[in-house]
Coordinates of C-alpha atoms in Angstrom, one line a residue:
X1475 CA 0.0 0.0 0.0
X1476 CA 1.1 3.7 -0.5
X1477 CA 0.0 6.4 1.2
X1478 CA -0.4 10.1 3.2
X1479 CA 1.5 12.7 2.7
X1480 CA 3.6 14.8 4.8
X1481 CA 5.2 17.9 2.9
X1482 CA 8.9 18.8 3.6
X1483 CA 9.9 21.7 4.5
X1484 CA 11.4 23.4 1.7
X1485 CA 7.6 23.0 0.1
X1486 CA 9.0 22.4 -3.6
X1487 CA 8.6 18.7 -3.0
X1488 CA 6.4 16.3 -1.3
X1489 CA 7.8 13.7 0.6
X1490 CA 4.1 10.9 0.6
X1491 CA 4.0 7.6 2.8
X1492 CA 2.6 4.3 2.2
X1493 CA 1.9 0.5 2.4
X1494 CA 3.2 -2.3 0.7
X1495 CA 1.3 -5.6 1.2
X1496 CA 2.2 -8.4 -0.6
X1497 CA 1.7 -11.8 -1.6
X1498 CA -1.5 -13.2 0.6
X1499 CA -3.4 -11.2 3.1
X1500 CA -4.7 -14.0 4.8
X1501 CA -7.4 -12.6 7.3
X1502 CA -9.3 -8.9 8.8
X1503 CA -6.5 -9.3 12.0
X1504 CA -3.7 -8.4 9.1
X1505 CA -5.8 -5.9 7.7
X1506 CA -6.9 -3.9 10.7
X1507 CA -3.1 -4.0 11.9
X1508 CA -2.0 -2.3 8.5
X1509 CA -4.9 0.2 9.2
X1510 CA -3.5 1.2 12.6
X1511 CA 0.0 2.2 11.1
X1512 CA -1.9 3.5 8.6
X1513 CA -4.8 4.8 8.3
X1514 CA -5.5 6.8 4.9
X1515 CA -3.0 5.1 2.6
X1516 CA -2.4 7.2 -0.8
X1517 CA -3.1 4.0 -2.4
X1518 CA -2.4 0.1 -1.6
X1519 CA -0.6 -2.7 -3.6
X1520 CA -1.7 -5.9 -3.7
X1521 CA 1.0 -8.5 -5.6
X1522 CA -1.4 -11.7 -5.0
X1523 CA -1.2 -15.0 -3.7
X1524 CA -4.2 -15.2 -1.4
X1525 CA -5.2 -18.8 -2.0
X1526 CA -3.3 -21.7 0.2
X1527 CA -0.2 -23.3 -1.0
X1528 CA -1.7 -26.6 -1.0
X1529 CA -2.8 -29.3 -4.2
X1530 CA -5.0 -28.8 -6.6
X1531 CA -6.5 -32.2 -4.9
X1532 CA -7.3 -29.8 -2.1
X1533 CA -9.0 -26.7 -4.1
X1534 CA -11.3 -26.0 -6.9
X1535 CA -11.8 -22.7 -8.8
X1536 CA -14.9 -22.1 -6.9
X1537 CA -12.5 -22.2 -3.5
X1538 CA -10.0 -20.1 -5.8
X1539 CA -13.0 -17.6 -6.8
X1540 CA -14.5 -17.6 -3.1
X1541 CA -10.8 -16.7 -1.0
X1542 CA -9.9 -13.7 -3.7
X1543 CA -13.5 -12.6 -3.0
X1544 CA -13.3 -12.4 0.3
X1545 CA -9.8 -10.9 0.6
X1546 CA -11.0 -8.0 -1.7
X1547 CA -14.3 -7.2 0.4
X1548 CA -12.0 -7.5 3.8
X1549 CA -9.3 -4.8 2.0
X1550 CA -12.4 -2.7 0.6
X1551 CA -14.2 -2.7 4.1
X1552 CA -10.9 -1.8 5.8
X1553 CA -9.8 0.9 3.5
X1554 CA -12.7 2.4 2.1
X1555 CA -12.4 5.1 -0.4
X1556 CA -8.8 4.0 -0.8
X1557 CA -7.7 3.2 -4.2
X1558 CA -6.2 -0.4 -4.6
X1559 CA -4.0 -1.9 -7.5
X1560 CA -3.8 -5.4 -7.4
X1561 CA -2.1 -8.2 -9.2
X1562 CA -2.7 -11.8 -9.6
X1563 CA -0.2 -14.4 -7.9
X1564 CA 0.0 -17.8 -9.3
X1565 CA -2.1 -19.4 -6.3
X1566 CA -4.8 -17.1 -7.8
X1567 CA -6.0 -19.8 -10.1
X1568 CA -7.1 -23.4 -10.6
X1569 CA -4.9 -25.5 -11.3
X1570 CA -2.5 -24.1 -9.8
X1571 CA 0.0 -22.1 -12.0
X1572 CA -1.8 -22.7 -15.2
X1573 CA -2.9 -18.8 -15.4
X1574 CA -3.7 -18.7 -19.5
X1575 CA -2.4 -16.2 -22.0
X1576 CA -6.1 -15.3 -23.2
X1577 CA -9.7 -14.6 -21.8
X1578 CA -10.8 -17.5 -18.8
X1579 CA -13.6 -17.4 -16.0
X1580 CA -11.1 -16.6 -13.3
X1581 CA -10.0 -13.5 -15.4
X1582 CA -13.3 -12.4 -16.3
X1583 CA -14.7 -13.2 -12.7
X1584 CA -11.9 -11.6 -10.9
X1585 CA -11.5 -8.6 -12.9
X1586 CA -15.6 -8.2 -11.8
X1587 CA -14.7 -8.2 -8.2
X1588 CA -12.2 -5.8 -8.5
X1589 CA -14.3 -2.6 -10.6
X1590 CA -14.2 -0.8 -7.9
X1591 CA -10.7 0.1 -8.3
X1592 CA -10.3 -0.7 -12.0
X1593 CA -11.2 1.7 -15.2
X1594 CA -13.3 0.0 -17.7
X1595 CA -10.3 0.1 -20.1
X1596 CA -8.3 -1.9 -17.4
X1597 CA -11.1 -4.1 -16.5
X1598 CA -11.0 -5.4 -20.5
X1599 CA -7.0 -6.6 -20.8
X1600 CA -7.3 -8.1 -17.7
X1601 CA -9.7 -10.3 -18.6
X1602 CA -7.8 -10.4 -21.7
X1603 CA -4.0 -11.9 -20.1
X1604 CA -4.5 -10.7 -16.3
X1605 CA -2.4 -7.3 -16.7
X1606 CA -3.7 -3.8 -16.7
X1607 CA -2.5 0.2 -16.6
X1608 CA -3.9 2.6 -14.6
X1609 CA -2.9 6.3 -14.1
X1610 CA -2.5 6.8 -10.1
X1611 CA -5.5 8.4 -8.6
X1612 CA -5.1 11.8 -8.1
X1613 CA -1.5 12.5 -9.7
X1614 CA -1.1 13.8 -12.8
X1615 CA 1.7 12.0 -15.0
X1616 CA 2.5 9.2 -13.1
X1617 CA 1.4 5.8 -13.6
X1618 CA 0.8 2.2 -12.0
X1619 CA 1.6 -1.3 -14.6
X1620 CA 0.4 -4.2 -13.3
X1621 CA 1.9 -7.3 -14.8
X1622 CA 0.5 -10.9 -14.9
X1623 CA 3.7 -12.6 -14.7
X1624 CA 3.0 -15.6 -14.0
X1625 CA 2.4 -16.1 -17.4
X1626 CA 6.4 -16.6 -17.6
X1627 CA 6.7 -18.8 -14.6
X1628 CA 8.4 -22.1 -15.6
X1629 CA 5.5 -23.8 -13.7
X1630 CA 3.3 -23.0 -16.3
X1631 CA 2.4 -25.3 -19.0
X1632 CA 0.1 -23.0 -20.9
X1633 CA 2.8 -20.7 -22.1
X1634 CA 6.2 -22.3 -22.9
X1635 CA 6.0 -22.7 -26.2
X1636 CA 5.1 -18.8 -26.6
X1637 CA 7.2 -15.6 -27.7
X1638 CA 4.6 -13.8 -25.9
X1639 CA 1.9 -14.9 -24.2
X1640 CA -1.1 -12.8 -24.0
X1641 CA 0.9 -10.5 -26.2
X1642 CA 1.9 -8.7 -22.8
X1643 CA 5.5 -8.1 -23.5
X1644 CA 4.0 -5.9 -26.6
X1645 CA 1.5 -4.2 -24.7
X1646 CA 4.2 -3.1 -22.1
X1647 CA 6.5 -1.6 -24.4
X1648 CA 3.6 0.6 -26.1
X1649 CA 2.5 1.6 -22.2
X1650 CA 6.2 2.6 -21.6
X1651 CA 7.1 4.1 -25.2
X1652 CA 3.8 6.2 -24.5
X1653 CA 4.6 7.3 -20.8
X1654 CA 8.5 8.7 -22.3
X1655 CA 6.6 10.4 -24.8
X1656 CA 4.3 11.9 -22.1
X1657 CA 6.7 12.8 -19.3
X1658 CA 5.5 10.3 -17.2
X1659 CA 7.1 8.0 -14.0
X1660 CA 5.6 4.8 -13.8
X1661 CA 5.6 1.9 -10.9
X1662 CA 5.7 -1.9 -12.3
X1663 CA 3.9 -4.2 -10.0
X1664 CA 3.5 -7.9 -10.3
X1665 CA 3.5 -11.2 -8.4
X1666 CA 6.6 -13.3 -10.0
X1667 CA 9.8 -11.9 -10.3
X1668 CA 12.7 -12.4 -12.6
X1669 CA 15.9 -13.1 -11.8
X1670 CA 16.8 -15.7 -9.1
X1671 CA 15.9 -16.9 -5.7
X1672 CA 18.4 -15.5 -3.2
X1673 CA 17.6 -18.6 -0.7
X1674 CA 18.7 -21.4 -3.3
X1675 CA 21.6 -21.1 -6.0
X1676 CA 20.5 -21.4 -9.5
X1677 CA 16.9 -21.5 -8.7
X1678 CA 14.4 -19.3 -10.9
X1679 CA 11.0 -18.8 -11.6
X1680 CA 10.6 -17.2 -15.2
X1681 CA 11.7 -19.4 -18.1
X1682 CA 14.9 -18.1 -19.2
X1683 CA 13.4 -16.5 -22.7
X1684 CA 11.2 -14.5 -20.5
X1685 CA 14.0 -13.4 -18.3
X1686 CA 15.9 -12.1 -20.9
X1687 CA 12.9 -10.3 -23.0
X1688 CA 11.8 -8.6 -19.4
X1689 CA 15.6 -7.1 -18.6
X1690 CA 15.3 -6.1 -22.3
X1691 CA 12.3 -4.2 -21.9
X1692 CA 13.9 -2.7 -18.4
X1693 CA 16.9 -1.6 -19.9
X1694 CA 15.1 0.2 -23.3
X1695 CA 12.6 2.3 -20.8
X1696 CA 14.0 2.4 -17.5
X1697 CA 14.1 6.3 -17.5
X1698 CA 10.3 6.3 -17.3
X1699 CA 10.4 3.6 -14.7
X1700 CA 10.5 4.6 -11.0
X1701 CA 10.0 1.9 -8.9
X1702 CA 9.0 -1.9 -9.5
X1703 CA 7.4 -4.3 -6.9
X1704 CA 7.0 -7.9 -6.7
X1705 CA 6.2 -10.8 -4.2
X1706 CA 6.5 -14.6 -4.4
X1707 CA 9.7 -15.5 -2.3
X1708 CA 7.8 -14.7 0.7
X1709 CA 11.3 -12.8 1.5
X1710 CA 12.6 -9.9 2.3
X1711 CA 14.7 -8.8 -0.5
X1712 CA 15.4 -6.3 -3.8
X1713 CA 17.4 -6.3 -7.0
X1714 CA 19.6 -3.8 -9.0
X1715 CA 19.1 -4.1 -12.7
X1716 CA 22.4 -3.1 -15.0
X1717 CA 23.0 -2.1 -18.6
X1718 CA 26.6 -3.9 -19.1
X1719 CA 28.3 -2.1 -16.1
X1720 CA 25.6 0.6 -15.0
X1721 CA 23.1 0.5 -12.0
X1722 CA 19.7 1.2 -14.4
X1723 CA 16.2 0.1 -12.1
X1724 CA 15.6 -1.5 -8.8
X1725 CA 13.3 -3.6 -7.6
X1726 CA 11.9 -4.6 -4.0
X1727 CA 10.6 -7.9 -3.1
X1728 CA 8.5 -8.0 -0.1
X1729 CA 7.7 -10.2 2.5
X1730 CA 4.8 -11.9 3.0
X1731 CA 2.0 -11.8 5.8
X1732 CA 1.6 -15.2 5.8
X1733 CA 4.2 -17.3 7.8
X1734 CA 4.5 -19.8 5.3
X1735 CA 7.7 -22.6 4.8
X1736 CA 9.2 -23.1 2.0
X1737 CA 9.3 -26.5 0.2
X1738 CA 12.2 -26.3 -2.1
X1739 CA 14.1 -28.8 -1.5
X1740 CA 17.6 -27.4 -0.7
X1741 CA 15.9 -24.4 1.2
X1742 CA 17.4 -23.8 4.9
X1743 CA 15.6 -22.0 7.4
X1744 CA 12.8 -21.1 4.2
X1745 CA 9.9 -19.5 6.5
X1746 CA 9.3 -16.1 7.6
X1747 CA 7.7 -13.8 10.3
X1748 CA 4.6 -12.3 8.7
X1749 CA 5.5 -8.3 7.1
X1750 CA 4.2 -5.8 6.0
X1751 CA 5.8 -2.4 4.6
X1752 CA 5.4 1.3 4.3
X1753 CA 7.1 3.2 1.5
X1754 CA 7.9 7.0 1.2
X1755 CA 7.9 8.3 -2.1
X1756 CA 8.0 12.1 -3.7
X1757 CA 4.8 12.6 -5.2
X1758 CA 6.1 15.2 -7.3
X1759 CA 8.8 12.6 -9.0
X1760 CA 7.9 8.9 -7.5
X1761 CA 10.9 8.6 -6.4
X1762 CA 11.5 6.4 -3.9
X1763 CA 12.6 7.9 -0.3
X1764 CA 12.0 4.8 2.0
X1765 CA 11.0 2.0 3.3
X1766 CA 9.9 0.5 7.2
X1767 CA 8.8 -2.7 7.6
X1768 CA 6.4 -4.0 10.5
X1769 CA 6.3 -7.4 11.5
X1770 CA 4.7 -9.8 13.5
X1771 CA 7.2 -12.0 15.9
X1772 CA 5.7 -15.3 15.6
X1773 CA 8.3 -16.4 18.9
X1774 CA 7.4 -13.6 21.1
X1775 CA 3.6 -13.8 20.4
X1776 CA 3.5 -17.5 21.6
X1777 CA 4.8 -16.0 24.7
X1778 CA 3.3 -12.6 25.2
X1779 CA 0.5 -10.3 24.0
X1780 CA 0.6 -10.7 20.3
X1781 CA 1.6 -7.4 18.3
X1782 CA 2.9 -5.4 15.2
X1783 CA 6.3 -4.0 15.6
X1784 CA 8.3 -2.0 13.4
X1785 CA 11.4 -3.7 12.5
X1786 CA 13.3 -1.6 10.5
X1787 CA 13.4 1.4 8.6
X1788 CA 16.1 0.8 5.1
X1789 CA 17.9 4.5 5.9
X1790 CA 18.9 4.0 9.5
X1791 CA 20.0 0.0 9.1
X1792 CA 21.7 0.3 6.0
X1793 CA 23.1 3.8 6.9
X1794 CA 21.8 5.6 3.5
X1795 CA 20.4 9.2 2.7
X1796 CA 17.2 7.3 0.6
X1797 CA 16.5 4.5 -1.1
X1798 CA 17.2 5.4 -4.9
X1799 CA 19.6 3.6 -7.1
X1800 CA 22.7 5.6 -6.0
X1801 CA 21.6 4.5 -2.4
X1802 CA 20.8 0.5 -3.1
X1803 CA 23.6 0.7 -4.5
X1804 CA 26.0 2.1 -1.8
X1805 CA 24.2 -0.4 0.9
X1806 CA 25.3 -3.3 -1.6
X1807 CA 28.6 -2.4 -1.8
X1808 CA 29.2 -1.9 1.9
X1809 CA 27.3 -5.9 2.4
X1810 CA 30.8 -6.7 0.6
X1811 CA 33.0 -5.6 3.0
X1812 CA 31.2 -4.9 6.4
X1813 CA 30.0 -8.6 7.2
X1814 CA 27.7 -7.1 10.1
X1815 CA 26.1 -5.1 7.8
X1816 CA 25.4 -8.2 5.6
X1817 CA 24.1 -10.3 8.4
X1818 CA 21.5 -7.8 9.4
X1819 CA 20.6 -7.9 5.8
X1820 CA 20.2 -11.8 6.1
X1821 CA 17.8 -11.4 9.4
X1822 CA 16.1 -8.8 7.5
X1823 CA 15.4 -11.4 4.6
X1824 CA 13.3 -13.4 6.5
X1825 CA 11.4 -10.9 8.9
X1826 CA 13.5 -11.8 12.0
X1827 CA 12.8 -15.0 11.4
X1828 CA 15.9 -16.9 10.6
X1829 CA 18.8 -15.7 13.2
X1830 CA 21.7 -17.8 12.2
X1831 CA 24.6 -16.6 10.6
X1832 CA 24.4 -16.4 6.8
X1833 CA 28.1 -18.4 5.5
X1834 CA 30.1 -17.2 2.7
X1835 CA 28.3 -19.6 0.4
X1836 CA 25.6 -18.3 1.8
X1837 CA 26.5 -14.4 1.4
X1838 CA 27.4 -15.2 -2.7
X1839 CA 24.2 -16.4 -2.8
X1840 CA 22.5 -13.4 -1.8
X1841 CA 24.8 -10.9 -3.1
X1842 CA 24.3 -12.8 -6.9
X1843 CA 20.3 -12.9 -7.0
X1844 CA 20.6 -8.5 -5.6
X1845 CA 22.9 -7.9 -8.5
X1846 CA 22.4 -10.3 -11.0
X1847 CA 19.2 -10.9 -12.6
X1848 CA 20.3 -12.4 -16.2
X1849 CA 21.5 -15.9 -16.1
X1850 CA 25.1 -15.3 -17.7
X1851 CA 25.5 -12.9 -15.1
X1852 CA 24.4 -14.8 -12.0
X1853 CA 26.2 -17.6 -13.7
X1854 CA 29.5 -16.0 -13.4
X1855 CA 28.7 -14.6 -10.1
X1856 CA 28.6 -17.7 -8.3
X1857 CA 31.2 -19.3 -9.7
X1858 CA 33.5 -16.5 -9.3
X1859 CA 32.5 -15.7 -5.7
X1860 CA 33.0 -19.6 -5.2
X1861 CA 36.3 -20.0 -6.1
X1862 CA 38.7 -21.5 -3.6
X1863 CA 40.2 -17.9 -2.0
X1864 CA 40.9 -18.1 1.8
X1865 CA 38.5 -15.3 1.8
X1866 CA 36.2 -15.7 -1.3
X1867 CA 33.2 -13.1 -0.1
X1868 CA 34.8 -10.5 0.1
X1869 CA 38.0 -11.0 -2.0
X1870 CA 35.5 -11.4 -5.0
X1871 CA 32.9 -9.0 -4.4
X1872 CA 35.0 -6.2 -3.8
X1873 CA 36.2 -7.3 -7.5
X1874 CA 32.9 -7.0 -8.7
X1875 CA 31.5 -4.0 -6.8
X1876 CA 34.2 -1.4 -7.9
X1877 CA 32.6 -1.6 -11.9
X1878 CA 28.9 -0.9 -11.0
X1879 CA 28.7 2.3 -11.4
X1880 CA 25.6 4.9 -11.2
X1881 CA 23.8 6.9 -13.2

């Protein structure tokens, strides 16, 4: 969610603050906490994933239909008034994963429940390929994209064999070529990301085709493009897209509310504490300022009164003026040689969740899946960082840090 403003003092800018909820909202508890550390969000973002990670043995699309129902009316009931723009997640459908590239009865159904917050014009491609545009309410020139990536998730079996499914890829350059032509800033939101997972080494979710055409697209418009938010690791997390050697777009992956473990198999410690996130931006430019995240201590509220907490804000933990690309940047090259600074990261990752200390393999991992999104890049990351040095992390990163530079 995003949200109120507060203007600074030099009253040329406006420095606005908000939510970020993502990937499953699972009951009105979570929703009336969000609403008590904030009350009159700007606007909310939703990146999906309501439904239980369970089989489709366990679920039908009525089930599907019924939990995304319910999850809008609570969000609508808690916030009303308050503009909303959700995505799909690819627990959001029966079967699971299978989310089509054309017109379905989920689509059609869901885009129904969600006219309250959607334009007519937004309400037709989603139930087109799940993906929609929206100018933000209220603020002239800037503008919210909200992807249906899972319909490049290597789970699903509907869209493998296609260049572009649903023709998205298409439609999103024309939105983007049409925003630089009209001064706008634009925020991309979706469920999937690209790139890699950050808690397992070579695991991804887009097919690697996909991958490549979405960086593409990133690095052609990434002038226009201000901010992108995604879900799905259930993590902590963001990444720093690059044009050959030059910091270009960032992206924040955000944790989940739902305490769920993973089941990789490989994945240590794969759970979380449930979080939720506020995000200052300049309303005036969308550009990002920063970023607290509340969480709910699953330990402590077995023991005690149960309770939101804040647990960190991104400036004063990673010791940076904002959190724009020159900033995400400086934090990741400091994780390289301050190996404190890195471990807080690591708690951060999973909400407080996991406390042990992150090892170098460990530390490569992370550092690969912030900075390297393609897979020739992550695939020489690893196995550079891996090599056999007495002191690998930061003998190689400092290597690699020193040639990002920032635009």
């Amino acid at each position: 969610m995003e949200s109120s403003s507060n203007p600074e003092s030099s009253g040329t800018s406006q420095t606005n603050t908000g939510i970020l909820t993502t990937t499953q909202v699972p009951n009105r508890i979570s929703l009336q906490a969000m609403k008590q550390i904030l009350p009159n969000p700007d606007f909310i973002i939703w990146t999906g994933d309501d439904t239980p990670h369970v089989s489709d043995d366990d679920t039908t699309e009525d089930i599907v239909l019924m939990i995304i129902q319910n999850v809008t009316e609570i969000i609508s009931s808690t916030f009303p008034g308050v503009q909303v723009y959700p995505a799909l997640g690819n627990h959001d459908y029966y079967p699971t994963n299978q989310l089509p590239p054309n017109t379905s009865h989920i689509y059609n159904a869901v885009a129904k429940m969600w006219s309250e917050w959607l334009q007519n014009s937004s309400q037709q491609t989603f139930q087109e390929g799940g993906y929609y545009t929206e100018t933000i309410k209220g603020q002239s020139g800037h503008r919210i994209v909200s992807l249906n990536t899972n319909l490049y998730y290597k789970s699903n079996k509907q869209t493998g064999d296609l260049e572009d499914p649903a023709e998205q890829f298409e439609w999103l350059e024309k939105i983007l070529k049409n925003a630089s032509a009209e001064n706008e800033k634009v925020y991309i939101i979706g469920h999937v990301p690209p790139g890699f997972f950050e808690k397992l080494r070579n695991e991804y979710w887009f097919r690697k085709n996909f991958n490549k055409h979405y960086i593409d697209v990133i690095q052609k418009y990434h002038e226009v493009i201000s901010g992108q938010f995604f879900g799905h690791h259930h993590t902590d997390s963001f990444r720093i897209f690059y044009n050959s050697d030059t910091a270009i777009s960032a992206m924040f992956i955000a944790p989940a509310v739902t305490p769920w473990k993973s089941t990789l198999p490989g994945v240590k410690n794969g759970s979380n504490n449930p979080g939720i996130r506020i995000f200052e931006y300049n309303s005036i430019t969308l550009e990002l300022q920063d970023v607290v995240t509340y969480y709910f201590n699953l330990s402590a509220a077995n023991l005690n009164s149960p309770e939101w907490v804040e647990e960190y804000r991104f400036t004063t933990s990673y010791g940076v003026p904002n959190i724009t690309l020159g900033s995400l940047t400086s934090a990741v090259k400091s994780f390289c040689t301050n190996r404190s600074l890195f471990q807080t990261y690591y708690t951060y990752n999973s909400v407080s969740y996991d406390l042990e200390t992150c090892n170098e393999r460990c530390q490569t991992d992370h550092y690969c899946a912030i900075t390297q999104l393609s897979h020739e890049g992550y695939a020489v990351c690893v196995s550079g960082a891996a090599r056999p040095y007495r002191r690998p992390i930061i003998l190689t990163l400092i290597l690699l840090c020193v040639h990002y530079i920032v635009t």
